[in-house]
Amino acid sequence: MIKLLVGLGNPGQKYTKTRHNAGFLFLDELVNERVLEFSRQSRFYGDLAEINDARGKLYLLKPATFMNRSGQAVSALAKYYKIKPEEVLVAHDELDLDVGVLKLKSGGGHGGHNGLRDIIASLGVKDFKRLRVGIGRPRPGMQVVDYVLSDFGKSERQHIKELYSDFFNYLPLIQGGDFEAAMQKLHSD
């Protein structure tokens, strides 16, 4: 079962619409759809919301640290609520997928992603789940850092919001512990 859903991004208004904040956008859409609210939780170094339903409690966390310190928030909340790494799903931007492609993955390395690198270091394992949000690659000659910190285009942002809304249909499977079935359905659609 997934008990903690983390969206990665950078805090601050200037990063709100950037590609690197695809994980924050994911949780913002989920919170809006479920009519929930985030509250700042300093002991968890982030903003927290909760979904309570028949499947149990699902914590939604947006770290208030910068991307390269995301593990501080994830490990603080996981330790406090005794959540195992395999019960964590992290939504993050992914350069190796085209814009708007969503893929689920179980475990793996950081692939150069500083947020994932810090979570792996903080949890001490790679065994958490991931929702990889495609942001595509920069055009030739553009630095990766400039690209990930650039804003999504309006149509790209709208497309991703629609994909997120569709993805939320798989959340009961994921939350209920049937990650493989959710992955099969997502990847076959």
PDB file of C-alpha atoms in Angstrom:
ATOM      1  CA  MET A   1       0.000   0.000   0.000  1.00  0.00           C
ATOM      2  CA  ILE A   2       1.094   3.549  -0.672  1.00  0.00           C
ATOM      3  CA  LYS A   3       0.832   5.751   2.418  1.00  0.00           C
ATOM      4  CA  LEU A   4       2.873   8.776   1.311  1.00  0.00           C
ATOM      5  CA  LEU A   5       2.594  10.591  -1.998  1.00  0.00           C
ATOM      6  CA  VAL A   6       5.362  13.150  -2.534  1.00  0.00           C
ATOM      7  CA  GLY A   7       5.448  15.770  -5.277  1.00  0.00           C
ATOM      8  CA  LEU A   8       8.858  17.222  -6.064  1.00  0.00           C
ATOM      9  CA  GLY A   9       9.478  20.847  -6.919  1.00  0.00           C
ATOM     10  CA  ASN A  10      11.139  24.024  -5.764  1.00  0.00           C
ATOM     11  CA  PRO A  11       9.395  26.427  -3.387  1.00  0.00           C
ATOM     12  CA  GLY A  12       8.711  30.004  -4.377  1.00  0.00           C
ATOM     13  CA  GLN A  13       6.553  31.866  -6.863  1.00  0.00           C
ATOM     14  CA  LYS A  14       9.243  32.050  -9.562  1.00  0.00           C
ATOM     15  CA  TYR A  15       9.295  28.228  -9.869  1.00  0.00           C
ATOM     16  CA  THR A  16       5.533  27.616  -9.821  1.00  0.00           C
ATOM     17  CA  LYS A  17       5.069  26.994 -13.557  1.00  0.00           C
ATOM     18  CA  THR A  18       8.442  25.401 -14.279  1.00  0.00           C
ATOM     19  CA  ARG A  19       9.006  21.931 -15.663  1.00  0.00           C
ATOM     20  CA  HIS A  20      11.006  20.992 -12.567  1.00  0.00           C
ATOM     21  CA  ASN A  21       7.831  21.550 -10.500  1.00  0.00           C
ATOM     22  CA  ALA A  22       5.845  18.842 -12.290  1.00  0.00           C
ATOM     23  CA  GLY A  23       5.514  16.951  -8.979  1.00  0.00           C
ATOM     24  CA  PHE A  24       4.121  19.993  -7.164  1.00  0.00           C
ATOM     25  CA  LEU A  25       1.659  20.518 -10.013  1.00  0.00           C
ATOM     26  CA  PHE A  26       0.559  16.884  -9.662  1.00  0.00           C
ATOM     27  CA  LEU A  27      -0.257  17.278  -5.953  1.00  0.00           C
ATOM     28  CA  ASP A  28      -1.869  20.692  -6.495  1.00  0.00           C
ATOM     29  CA  GLU A  29      -4.234  19.136  -9.034  1.00  0.00           C
ATOM     30  CA  LEU A  30      -5.038  16.226  -6.714  1.00  0.00           C
ATOM     31  CA  VAL A  31      -5.720  18.559  -3.782  1.00  0.00           C
ATOM     32  CA  ASN A  32      -7.947  20.754  -5.974  1.00  0.00           C
ATOM     33  CA  GLU A  33      -9.873  17.755  -7.292  1.00  0.00           C
ATOM     34  CA  ARG A  34     -10.426  16.340  -3.803  1.00  0.00           C
ATOM     35  CA  VAL A  35     -11.197  19.793  -2.331  1.00  0.00           C
ATOM     36  CA  LEU A  36      -8.414  19.534   0.219  1.00  0.00           C
ATOM     37  CA  GLU A  37      -5.935  22.072   1.524  1.00  0.00           C
ATOM     38  CA  PHE A  38      -2.237  22.000   2.247  1.00  0.00           C
ATOM     39  CA  SER A  39      -0.973  23.251   5.582  1.00  0.00           C
ATOM     40  CA  ARG A  40       2.636  24.106   6.372  1.00  0.00           C
ATOM     41  CA  GLN A  41       4.145  21.533   8.723  1.00  0.00           C
ATOM     42  CA  SER A  42       7.543  22.757   9.892  1.00  0.00           C
ATOM     43  CA  ARG A  43       8.413  19.434  11.557  1.00  0.00           C
ATOM     44  CA  PHE A  44       8.090  17.802   8.118  1.00  0.00           C
ATOM     45  CA  TYR A  45       9.794  20.645   6.215  1.00  0.00           C
ATOM     46  CA  GLY A  46       6.874  20.984   3.854  1.00  0.00           C
ATOM     47  CA  ASP A  47       3.211  21.384   3.057  1.00  0.00           C
ATOM     48  CA  LEU A  48       0.960  18.485   3.994  1.00  0.00           C
ATOM     49  CA  ALA A  49      -2.553  17.359   3.082  1.00  0.00           C
ATOM     50  CA  GLU A  50      -4.318  14.068   3.814  1.00  0.00           C
ATOM     51  CA  ILE A  51      -6.786  11.849   2.030  1.00  0.00           C
ATOM     52  CA  ASN A  52      -8.844   9.719   4.408  1.00  0.00           C
ATOM     53  CA  ASP A  53     -11.054   7.074   2.866  1.00  0.00           C
ATOM     54  CA  ALA A  54     -11.927   3.377   3.141  1.00  0.00           C
ATOM     55  CA  ARG A  55      -8.401   2.416   2.037  1.00  0.00           C
ATOM     56  CA  GLY A  56      -6.867   4.370   4.904  1.00  0.00           C
ATOM     57  CA  LYS A  57      -4.875   7.549   5.190  1.00  0.00           C
ATOM     58  CA  LEU A  58      -2.729   8.869   2.353  1.00  0.00           C
ATOM     59  CA  TYR A  59      -0.341  11.714   3.166  1.00  0.00           C
ATOM     60  CA  LEU A  60       0.398  14.231   0.404  1.00  0.00           C
ATOM     61  CA  LEU A  61       3.694  16.082   0.852  1.00  0.00           C
ATOM     62  CA  LYS A  62       5.236  19.001  -1.012  1.00  0.00           C
ATOM     63  CA  PRO A  63       8.715  19.594   0.461  1.00  0.00           C
ATOM     64  CA  ALA A  64       9.343  23.270   1.278  1.00  0.00           C
ATOM     65  CA  THR A  65      13.057  22.674   0.836  1.00  0.00           C
ATOM     66  CA  PHE A  66      14.718  23.140  -2.514  1.00  0.00           C
ATOM     67  CA  MET A  67      14.809  20.113  -4.806  1.00  0.00           C
ATOM     68  CA  ASN A  68      18.274  18.959  -3.749  1.00  0.00           C
ATOM     69  CA  ARG A  69      17.098  18.714  -0.094  1.00  0.00           C
ATOM     70  CA  SER A  70      13.785  16.898  -0.730  1.00  0.00           C
ATOM     71  CA  GLY A  71      14.926  13.891   1.281  1.00  0.00           C
ATOM     72  CA  GLN A  72      14.864  15.926   4.492  1.00  0.00           C
ATOM     73  CA  ALA A  73      11.089  16.327   4.250  1.00  0.00           C
ATOM     74  CA  VAL A  74      10.403  12.790   3.014  1.00  0.00           C
ATOM     75  CA  SER A  75      12.486  11.097   5.703  1.00  0.00           C
ATOM     76  CA  ALA A  76      11.087  13.306   8.506  1.00  0.00           C
ATOM     77  CA  LEU A  77       7.487  12.409   7.647  1.00  0.00           C
ATOM     78  CA  ALA A  78       8.250   8.745   6.912  1.00  0.00           C
ATOM     79  CA  LYS A  79      10.048   8.303  10.244  1.00  0.00           C
ATOM     80  CA  TYR A  80       7.333  10.086  12.218  1.00  0.00           C
ATOM     81  CA  TYR A  81       4.482   8.009  10.766  1.00  0.00           C
ATOM     82  CA  LYS A  82       6.575   4.816  10.417  1.00  0.00           C
ATOM     83  CA  ILE A  83       6.100   4.688   6.651  1.00  0.00           C
ATOM     84  CA  LYS A  84       8.379   2.220   4.873  1.00  0.00           C
ATOM     85  CA  PRO A  85      10.213   3.290   1.685  1.00  0.00           C
ATOM     86  CA  GLU A  86       8.157   0.857  -0.397  1.00  0.00           C
ATOM     87  CA  GLU A  87       5.002   2.700   0.809  1.00  0.00           C
ATOM     88  CA  VAL A  88       6.222   5.976  -0.738  1.00  0.00           C
ATOM     89  CA  LEU A  89       5.362   7.224  -4.239  1.00  0.00           C
ATOM     90  CA  VAL A  90       7.329  10.217  -5.545  1.00  0.00           C
ATOM     91  CA  ALA A  91       6.012  12.265  -8.494  1.00  0.00           C
ATOM     92  CA  HIS A  92       8.862  13.980 -10.347  1.00  0.00           C
ATOM     93  CA  ASP A  93       9.839  15.505 -13.667  1.00  0.00           C
ATOM     94  CA  GLU A  94      11.556  13.188 -16.156  1.00  0.00           C
ATOM     95  CA  LEU A  95      13.730  14.385 -19.049  1.00  0.00           C
ATOM     96  CA  ASP A  96      13.774  10.960 -20.710  1.00  0.00           C
ATOM     97  CA  LEU A  97      10.032  10.991 -21.445  1.00  0.00           C
ATOM     98  CA  ASP A  98       8.199  13.250 -23.878  1.00  0.00           C
ATOM     99  CA  VAL A  99       6.113  16.077 -22.464  1.00  0.00           C
ATOM    100  CA  GLY A 100       2.959  14.715 -20.904  1.00  0.00           C
ATOM    101  CA  VAL A 101       3.916  11.029 -20.788  1.00  0.00           C
ATOM    102  CA  LEU A 102       3.317   9.462 -17.371  1.00  0.00           C
ATOM    103  CA  LYS A 103       5.071   6.273 -16.294  1.00  0.00           C
ATOM    104  CA  LEU A 104       5.066   4.406 -13.007  1.00  0.00           C
ATOM    105  CA  LYS A 105       8.236   2.755 -11.802  1.00  0.00           C
ATOM    106  CA  SER A 106       9.220   0.747  -8.753  1.00  0.00           C
ATOM    107  CA  GLY A 107      12.699   1.453  -7.404  1.00  0.00           C
ATOM    108  CA  GLY A 108      15.739   2.373  -9.446  1.00  0.00           C
ATOM    109  CA  GLY A 109      18.467   4.958  -9.379  1.00  0.00           C
ATOM    110  CA  HIS A 110      18.272   8.727  -9.420  1.00  0.00           C
ATOM    111  CA  GLY A 111      19.125   9.171 -13.123  1.00  0.00           C
ATOM    112  CA  GLY A 112      20.816  12.472 -12.333  1.00  0.00           C
ATOM    113  CA  HIS A 113      17.707  13.913 -10.638  1.00  0.00           C
ATOM    114  CA  ASN A 114      18.858  15.798  -7.541  1.00  0.00           C
ATOM    115  CA  GLY A 115      15.547  15.376  -5.708  1.00  0.00           C
ATOM    116  CA  LEU A 116      15.610  11.604  -6.153  1.00  0.00           C
ATOM    117  CA  ARG A 117      19.312  11.522  -5.262  1.00  0.00           C
ATOM    118  CA  ASP A 118      18.597  13.250  -1.935  1.00  0.00           C
ATOM    119  CA  ILE A 119      15.594  11.038  -1.140  1.00  0.00           C
ATOM    120  CA  ILE A 120      17.695   7.926  -1.802  1.00  0.00           C
ATOM    121  CA  ALA A 121      20.434   9.292   0.472  1.00  0.00           C
ATOM    122  CA  SER A 122      17.961  10.245   3.224  1.00  0.00           C
ATOM    123  CA  LEU A 123      15.983   6.984   3.176  1.00  0.00           C
ATOM    124  CA  GLY A 124      19.095   4.887   2.627  1.00  0.00           C
ATOM    125  CA  VAL A 125      17.357   2.819  -0.085  1.00  0.00           C
ATOM    126  CA  LYS A 126      16.102   3.092  -3.669  1.00  0.00           C
ATOM    127  CA  ASP A 127      12.996   0.975  -3.074  1.00  0.00           C
ATOM    128  CA  PHE A 128      10.334   3.672  -3.265  1.00  0.00           C
ATOM    129  CA  LYS A 129       7.841   4.018  -6.126  1.00  0.00           C
ATOM    130  CA  ARG A 130       7.988   6.776  -8.715  1.00  0.00           C
ATOM    131  CA  LEU A 131       5.549   8.567 -10.997  1.00  0.00           C
ATOM    132  CA  ARG A 132       7.734   9.863 -13.805  1.00  0.00           C
ATOM    133  CA  VAL A 133       6.242  12.942 -15.475  1.00  0.00           C
ATOM    134  CA  GLY A 134       7.654  13.516 -18.954  1.00  0.00           C
ATOM    135  CA  ILE A 135       8.992  16.998 -19.612  1.00  0.00           C
ATOM    136  CA  GLY A 136      11.045  16.153 -22.725  1.00  0.00           C
ATOM    137  CA  ARG A 137      14.596  17.165 -23.525  1.00  0.00           C
ATOM    138  CA  PRO A 138      15.949  20.669 -24.107  1.00  0.00           C
ATOM    139  CA  ARG A 139      16.559  21.793 -27.668  1.00  0.00           C
ATOM    140  CA  PRO A 140      20.172  21.488 -28.871  1.00  0.00           C
ATOM    141  CA  GLY A 141      22.431  24.072 -27.279  1.00  0.00           C
ATOM    142  CA  MET A 142      20.157  24.697 -24.279  1.00  0.00           C
ATOM    143  CA  GLN A 143      21.503  23.779 -20.854  1.00  0.00           C
ATOM    144  CA  VAL A 144      19.472  21.181 -18.934  1.00  0.00           C
ATOM    145  CA  VAL A 145      19.258  23.420 -15.854  1.00  0.00           C
ATOM    146  CA  ASP A 146      17.834  26.288 -17.940  1.00  0.00           C
ATOM    147  CA  TYR A 147      15.338  23.929 -19.528  1.00  0.00           C
ATOM    148  CA  VAL A 148      14.007  22.341 -16.336  1.00  0.00           C
ATOM    149  CA  LEU A 149      13.670  25.782 -14.747  1.00  0.00           C
ATOM    150  CA  SER A 150      11.771  27.137 -17.763  1.00  0.00           C
ATOM    151  CA  ASP A 151       7.995  27.404 -17.692  1.00  0.00           C
ATOM    152  CA  PHE A 152       5.720  24.876 -19.336  1.00  0.00           C
ATOM    153  CA  GLY A 153       3.931  26.314 -22.325  1.00  0.00           C
ATOM    154  CA  LYS A 154       0.241  27.001 -21.731  1.00  0.00           C
ATOM    155  CA  SER A 155      -0.896  24.063 -23.915  1.00  0.00           C
ATOM    156  CA  GLU A 156       1.704  21.741 -22.335  1.00  0.00           C
ATOM    157  CA  ARG A 157       0.543  22.692 -18.854  1.00  0.00           C
ATOM    158  CA  GLN A 158      -3.111  22.092 -19.781  1.00  0.00           C
ATOM    159  CA  HIS A 159      -2.278  18.724 -21.347  1.00  0.00           C
ATOM    160  CA  ILE A 160      -0.398  17.622 -18.229  1.00  0.00           C
ATOM    161  CA  LYS A 161      -3.264  18.719 -15.963  1.00  0.00           C
ATOM    162  CA  GLU A 162      -5.644  16.575 -18.035  1.00  0.00           C
ATOM    163  CA  LEU A 163      -3.291  13.591 -17.812  1.00  0.00           C
ATOM    164  CA  TYR A 164      -3.075  14.027 -14.055  1.00  0.00           C
ATOM    165  CA  SER A 165      -6.856  14.070 -13.783  1.00  0.00           C
ATOM    166  CA  ASP A 166      -7.013  10.797 -15.751  1.00  0.00           C
ATOM    167  CA  PHE A 167      -4.233   9.324 -13.596  1.00  0.00           C
ATOM    168  CA  PHE A 168      -6.219   9.967 -10.425  1.00  0.00           C
ATOM    169  CA  ASN A 169      -8.499   7.097 -11.539  1.00  0.00           C
ATOM    170  CA  TYR A 170      -5.570   4.741 -10.830  1.00  0.00           C
ATOM    171  CA  LEU A 171      -4.988   6.132  -7.361  1.00  0.00           C
ATOM    172  CA  PRO A 172      -7.336   3.661  -5.616  1.00  0.00           C
ATOM    173  CA  LEU A 173      -5.349   0.761  -7.085  1.00  0.00           C
ATOM    174  CA  ILE A 174      -2.060   2.324  -6.027  1.00  0.00           C
ATOM    175  CA  GLN A 175      -3.275   3.266  -2.580  1.00  0.00           C
ATOM    176  CA  GLY A 176      -4.786  -0.198  -2.133  1.00  0.00           C
ATOM    177  CA  GLY A 177      -1.489  -1.898  -2.850  1.00  0.00           C
ATOM    178  CA  ASP A 178      -2.065  -3.043  -6.442  1.00  0.00           C
ATOM    179  CA  PHE A 179       0.775  -1.005  -7.930  1.00  0.00           C
ATOM    180  CA  GLU A 180       1.459  -3.552 -10.691  1.00  0.00           C
ATOM    181  CA  ALA A 181      -2.147  -3.404 -11.954  1.00  0.00           C
ATOM    182  CA  ALA A 182      -2.054   0.407 -11.943  1.00  0.00           C
ATOM    183  CA  MET A 183       1.246   0.334 -13.835  1.00  0.00           C
ATOM    184  CA  GLN A 184      -0.133  -2.079 -16.449  1.00  0.00           C
ATOM    185  CA  LYS A 185      -3.273  -0.007 -16.983  1.00  0.00           C
ATOM    186  CA  LEU A 186      -1.382   3.296 -17.176  1.00  0.00           C
ATOM    187  CA  HIS A 187       1.221   1.968 -19.590  1.00  0.00           C
ATOM    188  CA  SER A 188      -1.344   0.290 -21.860  1.00  0.00           C
ATOM    189  CA  ASP A 189      -3.647   3.329 -22.151  1.00  0.00           C
TER     190      ASP A 189
END
